[in-house]
PDB file of C-alpha atoms in Angstrom:
ATOM      1  CA  GLU A   1      48.200 -34.678  -4.812  1.00  0.00           C
ATOM      2  CA  ASP A   2      48.008 -32.910  -7.900  1.00  0.00           C
ATOM      3  CA  GLN A   3      50.851 -30.612  -8.505  1.00  0.00           C
ATOM      4  CA  VAL A   4      52.578 -28.446 -10.943  1.00  0.00           C
ATOM      5  CA  THR A   5      56.507 -27.254 -10.890  1.00  0.00           C
ATOM      6  CA  GLN A   6      58.227 -24.712 -12.695  1.00  0.00           C
ATOM      7  CA  SER A   7      61.900 -25.032 -13.093  1.00  0.00           C
ATOM      8  CA  PRO A   8      63.737 -22.603 -12.982  1.00  0.00           C
ATOM      9  CA  GLU A   9      62.437 -19.687 -11.194  1.00  0.00           C
ATOM     10  CA  ALA A  10      64.309 -17.555 -12.732  1.00  0.00           C
ATOM     11  CA  LEU A  11      66.579 -17.503 -15.727  1.00  0.00           C
ATOM     12  CA  ARG A  12      69.148 -14.655 -17.418  1.00  0.00           C
ATOM     13  CA  LEU A  13      70.291 -15.532 -20.766  1.00  0.00           C
ATOM     14  CA  GLN A  14      72.547 -13.576 -23.411  1.00  0.00           C
ATOM     15  CA  GLU A  15      70.672 -12.395 -26.486  1.00  0.00           C
ATOM     16  CA  GLY A  16      70.941 -15.495 -28.927  1.00  0.00           C
ATOM     17  CA  GLU A  17      71.632 -18.060 -26.052  1.00  0.00           C
ATOM     18  CA  SER A  18      69.261 -20.924 -26.639  1.00  0.00           C
ATOM     19  CA  SER A  19      67.703 -22.722 -23.042  1.00  0.00           C
ATOM     20  CA  SER A  20      64.807 -24.909 -22.099  1.00  0.00           C
ATOM     21  CA  LEU A  21      62.446 -24.215 -19.279  1.00  0.00           C
ATOM     22  CA  ASN A  22      60.980 -27.174 -17.501  1.00  0.00           C
ATOM     23  CA  CYS A  23      57.470 -28.011 -16.353  1.00  0.00           C
ATOM     24  CA  SER A  24      56.766 -31.126 -14.090  1.00  0.00           C
ATOM     25  CA  TYR A  25      53.402 -32.551 -13.134  1.00  0.00           C
ATOM     26  CA  THR A  26      51.531 -35.112 -11.300  1.00  0.00           C
ATOM     27  CA  VAL A  27      47.925 -35.120 -11.967  1.00  0.00           C
ATOM     28  CA  SER A  28      45.296 -37.876 -12.202  1.00  0.00           C
ATOM     29  CA  GLY A  29      45.367 -38.405 -15.929  1.00  0.00           C
ATOM     30  CA  LEU A  30      46.082 -35.182 -18.260  1.00  0.00           C
ATOM     31  CA  ARG A  31      43.498 -33.810 -20.520  1.00  0.00           C
ATOM     32  CA  GLY A  32      46.019 -30.785 -21.791  1.00  0.00           C
ATOM     33  CA  LEU A  33      48.894 -28.781 -20.969  1.00  0.00           C
ATOM     34  CA  PHE A  34      49.225 -25.433 -21.781  1.00  0.00           C
ATOM     35  CA  TRP A  35      51.801 -23.078 -22.059  1.00  0.00           C
ATOM     36  CA  TYR A  36      51.443 -18.927 -21.430  1.00  0.00           C
ATOM     37  CA  ARG A  37      53.782 -15.896 -21.728  1.00  0.00           C
ATOM     38  CA  GLN A  38      53.000 -13.055 -19.011  1.00  0.00           C
ATOM     39  CA  ASP A  39      54.438  -9.820 -19.239  1.00  0.00           C
ATOM     40  CA  PRO A  40      54.583  -7.123 -16.159  1.00  0.00           C
ATOM     41  CA  GLY A  41      51.101  -6.007 -15.346  1.00  0.00           C
ATOM     42  CA  LYS A  42      49.393  -7.888 -17.767  1.00  0.00           C
ATOM     43  CA  GLY A  43      47.137 -10.783 -18.363  1.00  0.00           C
ATOM     44  CA  PRO A  44      48.636 -14.274 -19.508  1.00  0.00           C
ATOM     45  CA  GLU A  45      48.800 -14.507 -23.234  1.00  0.00           C
ATOM     46  CA  PHE A  46      47.867 -18.292 -24.532  1.00  0.00           C
ATOM     47  CA  LEU A  47      50.891 -20.161 -26.310  1.00  0.00           C
ATOM     48  CA  PHE A  48      50.547 -23.683 -26.947  1.00  0.00           C
ATOM     49  CA  THR A  49      48.321 -26.407 -26.111  1.00  0.00           C
ATOM     50  CA  LEU A  50      49.943 -30.161 -25.905  1.00  0.00           C
ATOM     51  CA  TYR A  51      47.577 -33.074 -25.111  1.00  0.00           C
ATOM     52  CA  SER A  52      49.932 -36.183 -25.620  1.00  0.00           C
ATOM     53  CA  ALA A  53      53.205 -37.522 -24.959  1.00  0.00           C
ATOM     54  CA  GLY A  54      55.303 -37.081 -27.935  1.00  0.00           C
ATOM     55  CA  GLU A  55      53.484 -34.083 -29.052  1.00  0.00           C
ATOM     56  CA  GLU A  56      55.490 -30.987 -30.076  1.00  0.00           C
ATOM     57  CA  LYS A  57      54.153 -27.251 -31.209  1.00  0.00           C
ATOM     58  CA  GLU A  58      56.377 -24.413 -32.415  1.00  0.00           C
ATOM     59  CA  LYS A  59      56.121 -20.700 -32.742  1.00  0.00           C
ATOM     60  CA  GLU A  60      58.678 -18.389 -33.731  1.00  0.00           C
ATOM     61  CA  ARG A  61      61.504 -19.040 -31.559  1.00  0.00           C
ATOM     62  CA  LEU A  62      59.435 -21.269 -29.062  1.00  0.00           C
ATOM     63  CA  LYS A  63      58.834 -24.944 -29.393  1.00  0.00           C
ATOM     64  CA  ALA A  64      56.903 -26.823 -26.631  1.00  0.00           C
ATOM     65  CA  THR A  65      57.355 -30.522 -26.115  1.00  0.00           C
ATOM     66  CA  LEU A  66      55.731 -33.044 -23.819  1.00  0.00           C
ATOM     67  CA  THR A  67      56.384 -36.124 -22.050  1.00  0.00           C
ATOM     68  CA  LYS A  68      54.209 -38.253 -19.451  1.00  0.00           C
ATOM     69  CA  LYS A  69      56.012 -36.390 -16.411  1.00  0.00           C
ATOM     70  CA  GLU A  70      56.686 -32.759 -17.906  1.00  0.00           C
ATOM     71  CA  SER A  71      56.848 -30.395 -20.729  1.00  0.00           C
ATOM     72  CA  PHE A  72      59.593 -28.306 -21.916  1.00  0.00           C
ATOM     73  CA  LEU A  73      59.378 -24.858 -23.731  1.00  0.00           C
ATOM     74  CA  HIS A  74      62.698 -24.463 -25.484  1.00  0.00           C
ATOM     75  CA  ILE A  75      63.602 -21.045 -26.657  1.00  0.00           C
ATOM     76  CA  THR A  76      66.170 -20.883 -29.554  1.00  0.00           C
ATOM     77  CA  ALA A  77      68.522 -17.829 -30.293  1.00  0.00           C
ATOM     78  CA  PRO A  78      66.116 -15.716 -28.048  1.00  0.00           C
ATOM     79  CA  LYS A  79      65.809 -11.958 -28.301  1.00  0.00           C
ATOM     80  CA  PRO A  80      65.415  -9.601 -25.577  1.00  0.00           C
ATOM     81  CA  GLU A  81      61.724  -9.037 -26.579  1.00  0.00           C
ATOM     82  CA  ASP A  82      61.211 -12.802 -25.218  1.00  0.00           C
ATOM     83  CA  SER A  83      61.508 -11.482 -21.836  1.00  0.00           C
ATOM     84  CA  ALA A  84      58.586 -12.457 -19.738  1.00  0.00           C
ATOM     85  CA  THR A  85      57.471 -14.705 -17.172  1.00  0.00           C
ATOM     86  CA  TYR A  86      56.195 -18.040 -18.687  1.00  0.00           C
ATOM     87  CA  LEU A  87      53.701 -20.140 -16.832  1.00  0.00           C
ATOM     88  CA  CYS A  88      52.575 -23.860 -17.360  1.00  0.00           C
ATOM     89  CA  ALA A  89      49.175 -25.023 -16.508  1.00  0.00           C
ATOM     90  CA  VAL A  90      47.537 -28.604 -16.668  1.00  0.00           C
ATOM     91  CA  LEU A  91      43.906 -29.586 -16.594  1.00  0.00           C
ATOM     92  CA  ASP A  92      43.155 -33.234 -15.491  1.00  0.00           C
ATOM     93  CA  SER A  93      41.385 -35.716 -17.599  1.00  0.00           C
ATOM     94  CA  SER A  94      37.995 -35.078 -15.822  1.00  0.00           C
ATOM     95  CA  ALA A  95      38.482 -31.471 -16.860  1.00  0.00           C
ATOM     96  CA  SER A  96      37.544 -30.334 -13.621  1.00  0.00           C
ATOM     97  CA  LYS A  97      40.549 -29.024 -12.078  1.00  0.00           C
ATOM     98  CA  ILE A  98      43.219 -26.506 -13.803  1.00  0.00           C
ATOM     99  CA  ILE A  99      46.440 -26.024 -11.763  1.00  0.00           C
ATOM    100  CA  PHE A 100      48.891 -23.177 -12.658  1.00  0.00           C
ATOM    101  CA  GLY A 101      52.639 -23.512 -12.205  1.00  0.00           C
ATOM    102  CA  SER A 102      54.679 -20.507 -10.419  1.00  0.00           C
ATOM    103  CA  GLY A 103      56.379 -19.549 -13.552  1.00  0.00           C
ATOM    104  CA  THR A 104      59.933 -18.682 -14.713  1.00  0.00           C
ATOM    105  CA  ARG A 105      60.875 -15.388 -14.914  1.00  0.00           C
ATOM    106  CA  LEU A 106      62.932 -15.123 -18.122  1.00  0.00           C
ATOM    107  CA  SER A 107      65.502 -12.234 -18.762  1.00  0.00           C
ATOM    108  CA  ILE A 108      67.278 -11.855 -22.061  1.00  0.00           C
ATOM    109  CA  ARG A 109      70.279  -9.583 -22.135  1.00  0.00           C
ATOM    110  CA  PRO A 110      71.567  -7.697 -25.281  1.00  0.00           C
TER     111      PRO A 110
ATOM    112  CA  GLU B   1      36.427  -4.659 -28.640  1.00  0.00           C
ATOM    113  CA  THR B   2      38.219  -8.027 -28.820  1.00  0.00           C
ATOM    114  CA  GLY B   3      39.232 -10.806 -26.859  1.00  0.00           C
ATOM    115  CA  VAL B   4      38.532  -9.958 -23.179  1.00  0.00           C
ATOM    116  CA  THR B   5      38.207  -7.034 -21.412  1.00  0.00           C
ATOM    117  CA  GLN B   6      38.451  -5.759 -17.747  1.00  0.00           C
ATOM    118  CA  THR B   7      37.364  -2.588 -15.818  1.00  0.00           C
ATOM    119  CA  PRO B   8      38.544  -1.021 -13.994  1.00  0.00           C
ATOM    120  CA  ARG B   9      42.411  -1.207 -14.627  1.00  0.00           C
ATOM    121  CA  HIS B  10      43.449   0.462 -11.041  1.00  0.00           C
ATOM    122  CA  LEU B  11      41.443   0.455  -8.025  1.00  0.00           C
ATOM    123  CA  VAL B  12      42.178   1.788  -4.875  1.00  0.00           C
ATOM    124  CA  MET B  13      39.748   1.044  -2.039  1.00  0.00           C
ATOM    125  CA  GLY B  14      39.366   1.390   1.769  1.00  0.00           C
ATOM    126  CA  MET B  15      38.503  -1.503   4.244  1.00  0.00           C
ATOM    127  CA  THR B  16      34.855  -0.149   4.144  1.00  0.00           C
ATOM    128  CA  ASN B  17      34.118   0.314   0.575  1.00  0.00           C
ATOM    129  CA  LYS B  18      32.107  -1.777  -1.605  1.00  0.00           C
ATOM    130  CA  LYS B  19      33.367  -2.178  -5.495  1.00  0.00           C
ATOM    131  CA  SER B  20      33.020  -4.370  -8.252  1.00  0.00           C
ATOM    132  CA  LEU B  21      35.094  -5.428 -10.985  1.00  0.00           C
ATOM    133  CA  LYS B  22      33.968  -6.174 -14.585  1.00  0.00           C
ATOM    134  CA  CYS B  23      34.412  -8.612 -17.246  1.00  0.00           C
ATOM    135  CA  GLU B  24      33.413  -8.571 -20.823  1.00  0.00           C
ATOM    136  CA  GLN B  25      34.472 -11.744 -23.396  1.00  0.00           C
ATOM    137  CA  HIS B  26      34.104 -11.075 -26.782  1.00  0.00           C
ATOM    138  CA  LEU B  27      35.105 -14.405 -27.878  1.00  0.00           C
ATOM    139  CA  GLY B  28      32.002 -16.466 -27.624  1.00  0.00           C
ATOM    140  CA  HIS B  29      33.399 -18.750 -25.190  1.00  0.00           C
ATOM    141  CA  ASN B  30      30.994 -20.855 -22.687  1.00  0.00           C
ATOM    142  CA  ALA B  31      33.260 -20.763 -19.482  1.00  0.00           C
ATOM    143  CA  MET B  32      34.695 -17.950 -17.447  1.00  0.00           C
ATOM    144  CA  TYR B  33      36.869 -17.634 -14.282  1.00  0.00           C
ATOM    145  CA  TRP B  34      38.130 -15.090 -11.818  1.00  0.00           C
ATOM    146  CA  TYR B  35      41.624 -15.595 -10.578  1.00  0.00           C
ATOM    147  CA  LYS B  36      43.952 -13.867  -7.841  1.00  0.00           C
ATOM    148  CA  GLN B  37      47.445 -13.455  -8.738  1.00  0.00           C
ATOM    149  CA  SER B  38      49.632 -12.226  -5.651  1.00  0.00           C
ATOM    150  CA  ALA B  39      53.648 -11.353  -6.021  1.00  0.00           C
ATOM    151  CA  LYS B  40      55.563 -14.482  -6.409  1.00  0.00           C
ATOM    152  CA  LYS B  41      52.801 -16.942  -5.850  1.00  0.00           C
ATOM    153  CA  PRO B  42      50.869 -19.010  -8.430  1.00  0.00           C
ATOM    154  CA  LEU B  43      47.594 -18.045 -10.111  1.00  0.00           C
ATOM    155  CA  GLU B  44      44.706 -18.814  -7.945  1.00  0.00           C
ATOM    156  CA  LEU B  45      41.440 -19.866  -9.290  1.00  0.00           C
ATOM    157  CA  MET B  46      38.677 -18.321  -7.337  1.00  0.00           C
ATOM    158  CA  PHE B  47      35.540 -18.914  -9.402  1.00  0.00           C
ATOM    159  CA  VAL B  48      34.359 -20.759 -12.634  1.00  0.00           C
ATOM    160  CA  TYR B  49      31.063 -20.355 -14.530  1.00  0.00           C
ATOM    161  CA  ASN B  50      30.155 -22.587 -17.362  1.00  0.00           C
ATOM    162  CA  PHE B  51      26.964 -21.610 -19.311  1.00  0.00           C
ATOM    163  CA  LYS B  52      26.567 -18.938 -16.740  1.00  0.00           C
ATOM    164  CA  GLU B  53      26.059 -21.371 -13.809  1.00  0.00           C
ATOM    165  CA  GLN B  54      28.850 -21.384 -11.016  1.00  0.00           C
ATOM    166  CA  THR B  55      30.599 -24.459 -10.747  1.00  0.00           C
ATOM    167  CA  GLU B  56      33.635 -23.936  -8.822  1.00  0.00           C
ATOM    168  CA  ASN B  57      34.263 -21.540  -5.770  1.00  0.00           C
ATOM    169  CA  ASN B  58      37.799 -22.574  -4.350  1.00  0.00           C
ATOM    170  CA  SER B  59      37.117 -21.444  -0.596  1.00  0.00           C
ATOM    171  CA  VAL B  60      37.175 -17.878  -1.304  1.00  0.00           C
ATOM    172  CA  PRO B  61      35.902 -15.621   1.491  1.00  0.00           C
ATOM    173  CA  SER B  62      32.509 -14.388   1.215  1.00  0.00           C
ATOM    174  CA  ARG B  63      33.884 -10.751   0.996  1.00  0.00           C
ATOM    175  CA  PHE B  64      34.044 -11.695  -2.647  1.00  0.00           C
ATOM    176  CA  SER B  65      30.707 -12.135  -4.424  1.00  0.00           C
ATOM    177  CA  PRO B  66      30.950 -13.452  -8.236  1.00  0.00           C
ATOM    178  CA  GLU B  67      27.885 -12.580 -10.495  1.00  0.00           C
ATOM    179  CA  CYS B  68      27.351 -13.957 -14.167  1.00  0.00           C
ATOM    180  CA  PRO B  69      24.418 -12.545 -15.583  1.00  0.00           C
ATOM    181  CA  ASN B  70      24.818 -13.821 -19.105  1.00  0.00           C
ATOM    182  CA  SER B  71      27.638 -16.029 -20.834  1.00  0.00           C
ATOM    183  CA  SER B  72      29.627 -12.698 -21.907  1.00  0.00           C
ATOM    184  CA  HIS B  73      29.569 -10.910 -18.527  1.00  0.00           C
ATOM    185  CA  LEU B  74      31.235 -11.619 -15.099  1.00  0.00           C
ATOM    186  CA  PHE B  75      31.418  -9.660 -12.185  1.00  0.00           C
ATOM    187  CA  LEU B  76      33.242  -9.667  -9.072  1.00  0.00           C
ATOM    188  CA  HIS B  77      31.653  -7.700  -6.079  1.00  0.00           C
ATOM    189  CA  LEU B  78      34.118  -6.759  -3.335  1.00  0.00           C
ATOM    190  CA  HIS B  79      33.118  -5.855   0.111  1.00  0.00           C
ATOM    191  CA  THR B  80      35.056  -5.226   3.466  1.00  0.00           C
ATOM    192  CA  LEU B  81      38.269  -6.339   1.873  1.00  0.00           C
ATOM    193  CA  GLN B  82      41.636  -6.544   3.792  1.00  0.00           C
ATOM    194  CA  PRO B  83      44.838  -5.294   2.839  1.00  0.00           C
ATOM    195  CA  GLU B  84      46.170  -8.733   1.941  1.00  0.00           C
ATOM    196  CA  ASP B  85      43.435  -8.875  -0.899  1.00  0.00           C
ATOM    197  CA  SER B  86      45.633  -6.308  -2.762  1.00  0.00           C
ATOM    198  CA  ALA B  87      46.561  -8.022  -5.936  1.00  0.00           C
ATOM    199  CA  LEU B  88      46.071  -8.282  -9.367  1.00  0.00           C
ATOM    200  CA  TYR B  89      42.511  -9.829 -10.487  1.00  0.00           C
ATOM    201  CA  LEU B  90      42.620 -11.800 -13.670  1.00  0.00           C
ATOM    202  CA  CYS B  91      39.421 -12.998 -15.547  1.00  0.00           C
ATOM    203  CA  ALA B  92      39.378 -15.510 -18.481  1.00  0.00           C
ATOM    204  CA  SER B  93      37.374 -17.078 -20.651  1.00  0.00           C
ATOM    205  CA  SER B  94      37.488 -20.810 -22.758  1.00  0.00           C
ATOM    206  CA  GLN B  95      35.565 -22.911 -24.696  1.00  0.00           C
ATOM    207  CA  ASP B  96      34.844 -26.148 -22.991  1.00  0.00           C
ATOM    208  CA  ARG B  97      37.582 -25.627 -20.490  1.00  0.00           C
ATOM    209  CA  GLN B  98      40.255 -25.782 -22.930  1.00  0.00           C
ATOM    210  CA  GLU B  99      42.918 -23.196 -23.691  1.00  0.00           C
ATOM    211  CA  GLN B 100      42.035 -19.602 -21.436  1.00  0.00           C
ATOM    212  CA  TYR B 101      42.373 -16.102 -22.744  1.00  0.00           C
ATOM    213  CA  PHE B 102      43.003 -13.451 -20.072  1.00  0.00           C
ATOM    214  CA  GLY B 103      41.880  -9.869 -19.805  1.00  0.00           C
ATOM    215  CA  PRO B 104      44.456  -7.426 -18.791  1.00  0.00           C
ATOM    216  CA  GLY B 105      43.663  -7.633 -15.288  1.00  0.00           C
ATOM    217  CA  THR B 106      42.767  -5.194 -12.468  1.00  0.00           C
ATOM    218  CA  ARG B 107      45.300  -3.837  -9.999  1.00  0.00           C
ATOM    219  CA  LEU B 108      43.493  -3.734  -6.597  1.00  0.00           C
ATOM    220  CA  THR B 109      44.882  -2.082  -3.635  1.00  0.00           C
ATOM    221  CA  VAL B 110      43.115  -2.088  -0.423  1.00  0.00           C
ATOM    222  CA  THR B 111      44.261   0.438   2.037  1.00  0.00           C
TER     223      THR B 111
END
């Protein structure tokens, strides 16, 4: 069964404390893996698309990486404004099915 | 207006009411989506439209009825809902099933 699992469910960090969020997936062929950020009461905001193992994308303090079974979202020296829920989604090779994970709630303390 | 807009942002309705949610995308995309987001649950894909044609209906109860009159507009008609239908309803659009751009959502409360 196709599945996307994100861990941890919640993560609390001190400002400046770097860490990584994990998204593991099982899907019948990967067309693309997407990362989104969602603030409370708002729609998800698109961050990155990764297409193949070994690919990396960066934006400010965030870097997303991809292997054949999982993706990591690395957060370097986070700030309180990075607090949000981070969602991962995968699109299967036929582009017929998109599956979202449950997300990781990230909280950065000043 | 830019991106994806949704109206209303908040809606309270009784179980016997009929209401509609509206979504408009200003991105020139060819696919539009309705999602339901409940607390502590993954996003649930409800409906997908490609070039105005419905291509997915993920076992959604008939009390939810989508309408896509053109590639820029999407509606979700609501009728005799249940309290468990209370959630954040999100609209999104994409080009060729690639990354999706979401609207701000409609917070629905069914009393």
